[in-house]
Coordinates of C-alpha atoms and ligand atoms in Angstrom, one line a residue:
I1 CA 7.8 4.3 20.6
K2 CA 8.8 8.0 20.5
K3 CA 12.4 8.3 19.3
I4 CA 13.7 6.6 16.8
A5 CA 18.0 6.5 15.3
L6 CA 19.0 5.3 12.2
L7 CA 21.9 5.3 10.6
T8 CA 23.7 3.7 7.5
S9 CA 26.4 1.1 7.4
G10 CA 29.0 -1.1 5.6
G11 CA 29.6 -0.4 1.8
D12 CA 27.3 2.8 0.9
A13 CA 25.0 2.0 -2.0
P14 CA 23.0 4.5 -4.4
G15 CA 19.6 4.9 -2.4
M16 CA 20.7 5.3 0.4
N17 CA 19.8 8.6 1.1
A18 CA 16.3 7.9 0.0
A19 CA 16.2 5.5 2.2
V20 CA 17.1 7.9 5.0
R21 CA 14.5 10.7 4.0
S22 CA 12.1 8.2 3.8
V23 CA 12.5 7.0 7.3
V24 CA 13.0 10.9 8.3
R25 CA 9.6 11.5 6.9
A26 CA 7.5 8.7 8.0
C27 CA 8.7 9.8 11.6
T28 CA 7.1 13.2 10.8
Y29 CA 4.1 11.6 10.0
Y30 CA 3.4 9.5 12.6
R31 CA 4.8 12.3 15.3
I32 CA 8.1 10.9 16.1
E33 CA 11.3 12.1 16.9
C34 CA 14.0 11.0 14.3
V35 CA 18.0 10.9 15.4
G36 CA 20.7 10.8 12.5
V37 CA 23.5 9.2 14.3
Y38 CA 26.5 9.6 11.9
R39 CA 29.7 6.6 10.1
G40 CA 27.6 4.1 11.4
Y41 CA 27.9 2.0 14.4
E42 CA 31.0 3.9 14.9
G43 CA 28.6 7.3 15.6
L44 CA 26.8 5.2 17.4
I45 CA 29.7 4.4 19.8
E46 CA 30.5 8.7 19.9
G47 CA 27.3 9.5 20.5
D48 CA 28.0 11.6 17.0
F49 CA 24.1 12.1 16.5
E50 CA 21.7 14.3 15.2
A51 CA 18.1 15.3 15.6
L52 CA 16.2 15.3 11.7
S53 CA 13.1 16.9 10.8
G54 CA 11.3 16.3 7.5
R55 CA 13.6 19.1 6.2
H56 CA 16.9 17.7 6.8
V57 CA 16.5 15.6 4.6
S58 CA 14.8 18.1 1.7
N59 CA 16.9 17.3 -1.7
I60 CA 18.5 14.5 -0.7
I61 CA 16.4 11.6 -2.6
N62 CA 18.1 12.3 -6.3
K63 CA 21.8 12.1 -4.2
G64 CA 24.3 9.3 -4.6
G65 CA 26.2 8.0 -0.9
T66 CA 24.5 8.6 2.1
I67 CA 24.4 11.9 4.5
L68 CA 24.6 9.9 7.3
K69 CA 28.4 8.7 6.1
S70 CA 29.2 5.3 6.5
A71 CA 32.0 3.5 8.5
R72 CA 33.3 0.0 9.6
S73 CA 33.3 -0.4 13.2
M74 CA 35.7 -2.4 14.6
E75 CA 34.5 -1.1 18.8
F76 CA 31.1 -2.0 17.7
K77 CA 32.0 -5.9 17.3
T78 CA 33.3 -5.7 20.9
V79 CA 30.3 -5.8 23.9
E80 CA 32.4 -2.4 25.3
G81 CA 31.8 -0.7 21.8
R82 CA 28.0 -1.9 22.1
A83 CA 27.1 -1.2 25.6
K84 CA 28.8 2.4 25.0
A85 CA 26.5 2.5 21.9
H86 CA 23.6 1.4 24.3
K87 CA 24.2 3.4 27.0
N88 CA 24.4 6.9 23.9
L89 CA 20.8 5.5 22.7
V90 CA 19.8 5.7 26.2
D91 CA 21.0 9.1 27.4
A92 CA 19.5 10.5 24.2
G93 CA 16.3 9.1 24.7
V94 CA 16.4 6.4 21.9
N95 CA 13.5 3.8 22.1
A96 CA 14.6 1.6 18.5
L97 CA 17.2 1.9 15.9
V98 CA 16.8 1.3 12.4
V99 CA 20.1 0.4 10.7
V100 CA 20.8 0.3 6.8
G101 CA 23.2 -2.0 5.5
G102 CA 24.4 -5.2 5.0
D103 CA 25.3 -8.5 6.3
G104 CA 27.8 -7.4 8.9
T105 CA 25.5 -4.6 9.9
F106 CA 22.8 -7.2 10.1
T107 CA 24.7 -9.1 12.8
G108 CA 25.8 -6.0 15.2
G109 CA 22.3 -5.0 15.1
L110 CA 21.5 -9.0 15.7
K111 CA 23.9 -8.8 18.6
F112 CA 22.6 -5.5 20.4
I113 CA 18.8 -6.9 20.6
Q114 CA 20.3 -9.7 22.2
E115 CA 22.4 -8.0 24.7
F116 CA 20.7 -5.2 25.6
N117 CA 16.9 -6.1 24.3
F118 CA 16.6 -3.1 22.4
P119 CA 13.9 -2.8 18.7
V120 CA 16.1 -2.6 16.0
V121 CA 14.8 -3.4 12.2
G122 CA 17.2 -3.5 9.3
I123 CA 16.6 -2.4 5.9
P124 CA 18.7 -3.8 2.8
G125 CA 21.6 -1.0 1.1
T126 CA 24.0 -2.7 -0.9
I127 CA 24.7 -2.9 -4.0
D128 CA 25.2 -6.6 -4.3
N129 CA 21.9 -8.0 -3.9
D130 CA 22.9 -10.9 -1.6
I131 CA 20.9 -10.9 0.8
Y132 CA 18.3 -13.6 1.6
G133 CA 14.8 -12.1 2.2
T134 CA 14.3 -9.6 -0.7
D135 CA 13.9 -10.3 -4.3
Y136 CA 16.4 -6.4 -4.4
T137 CA 18.5 -4.3 -2.4
I138 CA 18.8 -0.3 -2.2
G139 CA 22.0 0.3 -4.6
Y140 CA 21.1 -2.8 -6.9
D141 CA 19.2 -1.6 -9.8
T142 CA 21.6 1.5 -10.0
A143 CA 25.1 -0.5 -10.3
L144 CA 23.6 -2.4 -12.7
N145 CA 22.5 0.5 -15.0
T146 CA 26.6 2.1 -13.6
V147 CA 27.7 -1.9 -15.2
V148 CA 26.2 -2.1 -18.1
E149 CA 26.8 1.6 -19.5
V150 CA 30.1 1.0 -18.8
I151 CA 30.2 -2.2 -20.6
D152 CA 28.5 -0.6 -23.4
K153 CA 31.5 2.2 -23.8
I154 CA 34.1 -0.6 -23.3
R155 CA 32.0 -2.8 -26.5
D156 CA 32.7 0.4 -28.7
T157 CA 36.2 -0.3 -28.3
A158 CA 36.3 -3.9 -28.1
G159 CA 34.3 -4.0 -31.9
S160 CA 36.9 -1.1 -33.2
H161 CA 40.3 -3.4 -31.7
N162 CA 38.8 -7.4 -32.3
R163 CA 39.1 -7.3 -28.5
L164 CA 38.9 -9.6 -26.3
F165 CA 37.4 -8.1 -22.7
F166 CA 37.5 -9.2 -19.2
I167 CA 35.5 -6.5 -16.9
E168 CA 35.3 -7.0 -13.6
V169 CA 32.7 -6.5 -12.0
M170 CA 31.9 -6.0 -8.0
G171 CA 29.3 -8.5 -6.3
R172 CA 31.3 -9.7 -3.2
D173 CA 30.2 -14.1 -3.1
A174 CA 27.3 -13.2 -5.1
G175 CA 27.1 -13.3 -8.8
F176 CA 23.9 -10.9 -9.5
I177 CA 25.7 -7.7 -11.0
A178 CA 27.9 -10.3 -13.2
L179 CA 24.7 -12.2 -14.3
N180 CA 22.5 -9.7 -15.1
A181 CA 24.7 -6.7 -16.6
G182 CA 25.7 -9.7 -18.5
I183 CA 23.2 -10.3 -19.8
G184 CA 21.9 -6.7 -20.4
S185 CA 25.2 -6.1 -22.1
G186 CA 24.8 -8.8 -24.6
A187 CA 28.2 -10.7 -22.5
E188 CA 29.7 -13.6 -24.6
E189 CA 30.0 -15.7 -21.2
V190 CA 29.9 -14.5 -17.0
L191 CA 31.5 -15.9 -14.4
I192 CA 30.3 -16.2 -11.4
P193 CA 31.0 -17.9 -8.0
E194 CA 27.3 -19.7 -8.0
K195 CA 28.6 -21.3 -11.6
D196 CA 31.7 -22.8 -12.2
I197 CA 32.0 -22.8 -15.8
G198 CA 35.3 -24.4 -16.0
L199 CA 38.2 -23.3 -18.8
D200 CA 37.0 -25.7 -20.9
K201 CA 34.0 -23.9 -21.4
L202 CA 35.4 -20.6 -21.3
E203 CA 37.4 -21.8 -24.2
E204 CA 35.1 -23.4 -26.3
S205 CA 32.6 -20.0 -26.1
L206 CA 35.6 -17.7 -27.0
K207 CA 37.0 -20.3 -29.8
N208 CA 33.0 -20.7 -30.8
G209 CA 32.5 -16.7 -31.0
R210 CA 36.2 -16.4 -33.5
D211 CA 34.6 -19.4 -35.4
K212 CA 32.0 -17.6 -35.9
G213 CA 33.3 -14.5 -37.2
K214 CA 32.5 -12.3 -33.8
T215 CA 34.3 -8.7 -34.1
S216 CA 34.8 -8.8 -29.9
S217 CA 34.0 -10.5 -27.3
I218 CA 32.6 -9.5 -23.5
V219 CA 33.1 -11.9 -20.7
V220 CA 31.7 -10.7 -17.2
V221 CA 33.6 -11.6 -14.2
T222 CA 32.7 -11.1 -10.4
E223 CA 35.5 -10.0 -8.3
G224 CA 37.8 -12.8 -6.5
K225 CA 38.9 -15.8 -8.1
K226 CA 37.1 -17.9 -10.8
I227 CA 37.6 -21.5 -12.0
G228 CA 40.3 -20.6 -9.5
K229 CA 42.1 -17.3 -11.3
S230 CA 41.7 -13.6 -10.7
V231 CA 40.8 -11.8 -13.8
F232 CA 44.2 -11.0 -14.6
E233 CA 45.6 -14.4 -14.2
L234 CA 42.6 -15.4 -16.5
G235 CA 43.4 -12.9 -19.1
D236 CA 47.1 -14.4 -18.7
Y237 CA 46.0 -17.7 -19.1
I238 CA 44.0 -17.3 -22.4
K239 CA 46.8 -15.0 -23.3
E240 CA 49.2 -17.0 -23.8
K241 CA 46.8 -20.2 -25.3
Y242 CA 45.9 -18.1 -27.7
P243 CA 48.8 -15.5 -28.6
A244 CA 46.2 -14.2 -32.0
Y245 CA 43.4 -12.8 -29.1
D246 CA 43.6 -9.4 -28.6
I247 CA 43.4 -9.1 -24.9
R248 CA 42.1 -6.5 -22.1
V249 CA 41.2 -6.3 -18.5
S250 CA 38.7 -4.3 -17.4
V251 CA 38.5 -3.5 -12.7
L252 CA 35.1 -1.2 -12.9
G253 CA 36.3 -1.1 -9.0
H254 CA 34.0 1.6 -7.1
M255 CA 32.8 3.9 -10.0
Q256 CA 29.7 0.8 -9.2
R257 CA 28.4 2.5 -6.0
G258 CA 28.4 5.6 -6.8
G259 CA 26.3 8.2 -9.1
T260 CA 22.4 8.9 -9.1
P261 CA 20.3 6.4 -7.4
S262 CA 18.0 5.1 -10.0
C263 CA 13.8 5.4 -10.1
F264 CA 13.9 1.7 -9.0
D265 CA 16.7 2.6 -6.6
R266 CA 14.0 5.2 -4.9
V267 CA 10.7 4.0 -4.9
L268 CA 12.1 0.5 -3.1
A269 CA 13.8 2.8 -0.6
S270 CA 10.8 4.8 0.0
R271 CA 9.5 1.7 0.5
L272 CA 11.4 0.3 3.1
G273 CA 11.8 3.7 4.8
V274 CA 8.0 3.5 5.6
A275 CA 8.0 -0.1 6.0
A276 CA 10.5 -0.3 8.6
V277 CA 8.8 2.7 10.5
E278 CA 5.9 0.8 10.9
C279 CA 7.1 -2.1 12.0
L280 CA 8.9 0.0 15.2
L281 CA 5.6 1.4 16.2
D282 CA 3.6 -2.0 15.7
R283 CA 6.3 -3.0 18.1
V284 CA 8.1 -5.5 15.2
S285 CA 11.9 -6.0 16.1
G286 CA 14.8 -8.0 15.3
V287 CA 13.9 -8.2 11.8
M288 CA 15.0 -7.1 8.4
V289 CA 12.2 -4.8 5.9
G290 CA 12.4 -6.3 2.3
V291 CA 10.6 -6.5 -0.7
I292 CA 9.2 -10.2 -2.1
N293 CA 7.4 -10.3 -5.4
N294 CA 6.4 -7.1 -4.6
E295 CA 5.2 -7.3 -1.4
I296 CA 6.7 -6.1 1.7
V297 CA 8.0 -9.3 4.0
L298 CA 9.6 -9.3 7.2
T299 CA 12.4 -11.6 7.8
G300 CA 14.5 -12.3 10.8
L301 CA 17.5 -10.7 11.2
N302 CA 18.7 -14.1 11.6
K303 CA 17.8 -16.0 8.7
A304 CA 18.9 -13.0 6.6
I305 CA 22.4 -13.6 8.1
K306 CA 22.5 -16.9 7.3
L307 CA 20.3 -17.6 4.3
N308 CA 21.7 -16.7 0.4
N309 CA 20.1 -15.1 -1.8
E310 CA 19.8 -17.9 -4.4
I311 CA 20.6 -17.0 -8.3
D312 CA 18.0 -17.4 -10.7
K313 CA 18.3 -20.3 -12.6
E314 CA 16.2 -19.1 -16.3
L315 CA 18.8 -16.4 -15.6
L316 CA 21.7 -18.9 -16.5
R317 CA 19.5 -20.2 -18.9
V318 CA 18.8 -17.2 -20.7
A319 CA 22.7 -16.1 -20.8
E320 CA 23.8 -19.2 -22.0
I321 CA 21.6 -19.6 -24.8
T322 CA 21.1 -15.5 -25.9
S323 CA 25.0 -15.5 -26.3
V324 CA 25.1 -18.6 -28.7
Ligands
ATP401 P1 28.6 -4.5 2.4 O1 27.4 -5.9 2.7 O2 27.7 -3.3 1.8 O3 29.7 -4.2 3.1 P2 28.3 -4.9 4.9 O4 27.1 -4.1 6.2 O5 28.2 -6.2 5.3 O6 27.7 -4.2 3.8 P3 30.2 -4.6 7.3 O7 31.1 -3.5 6.7 O8 30.8 -6.3 6.5 O9 29.6 -3.7 6.1 O10 29.6 -4.4 8.2 C1 29.5 -3.4 9.2 C2 29.5 -3.2 10.4 O11 28.5 -3.6 11.3 C3 31.0 -3.2 10.7 O12 31.7 -2.7 10.6 C4 30.7 -3.5 12.8 O13 30.9 -2.3 12.6 C5 29.0 -4.1 12.2 N1 29.6 -5.6 12.1 C6 30.1 -6.8 11.4 N2 29.6 -7.4 12.0 C7 29.6 -8.0 12.8 C8 29.3 -8.5 14.2 N3 29.8 -10.3 14.2 N4 29.5 -8.1 15.5 C9 28.8 -7.1 15.6 N5 29.4 -5.7 15.1 C10 29.6 -6.1 13.2

């Protein structure tokens, strides 16, 4: 391996820049060249490359987003698109590719390996933490801290007005953000895709809270339908059934993707960047680098895509016990 190309793809996540920096610096350390690819697979197809030296990545470890930009590329989903991308890499003398992203990004990378026998290693970068083969994805910790900070602020206003807040957080099909931020912010109830508590249980928790004289209640909800309802439908349903509740719905949205990466995400990204380069130097391809029990673990990209990261049952119990 003499030259590695690097791209960030799919939804951006805080800490992606720290991963970019780490890959570039590891390349410098091992005396191999690194080429940055702009706008994910889109830039791979268009040949939007720039040679990156260690200095190109100065002062980015603390920046949110990704200096390489990200994109969703429909063309990369076609064989023709991937053939163009492959030709660009070969023409540029690139021997291997590091992709930072989520499931979709890894699916594209896997196809690339299968079709062209081109070495690819994945780094999990998404705030959702929904990737099998790693305890944490890059960006998740920062997003959690952002969500908790915002819920703390909402709690101030909820408490002053005796309000019930339904707060929608990101996570796609995974409840990691909602469950952990729910525990961390002291929410009354957490609605996640992994566990359908049912409307009865939700109503019971809210009633219990009122009976005990709680002045405000917060329910954290993962995006998408929960108990068969969107967050707004849930708010309407409870409002109609319990007119005495003063209900507000708040959708946190894209702020969860932004901001300065936490130290945890920076360290994680730095570790995974080095691990990815070292994998390729060891001629290992088709894997994602992750961290399990604080050790670097390699997982086949096919497994990382197919299997789900399971929600921690103990956390579900803690959420239930501490919101009593
Ligand atoms: P996030 O979870 O943060 O959204 P992601 O990597 O899952 O990240 P996607 O938009 O699903 O985000 O995928 C990123 C890119 O990977 C797509 O725009 C596309 O170019 C490529 N990709 C996704 N699925 C496939 C596929 N089935 N075949 C080829 N390429 C794919």
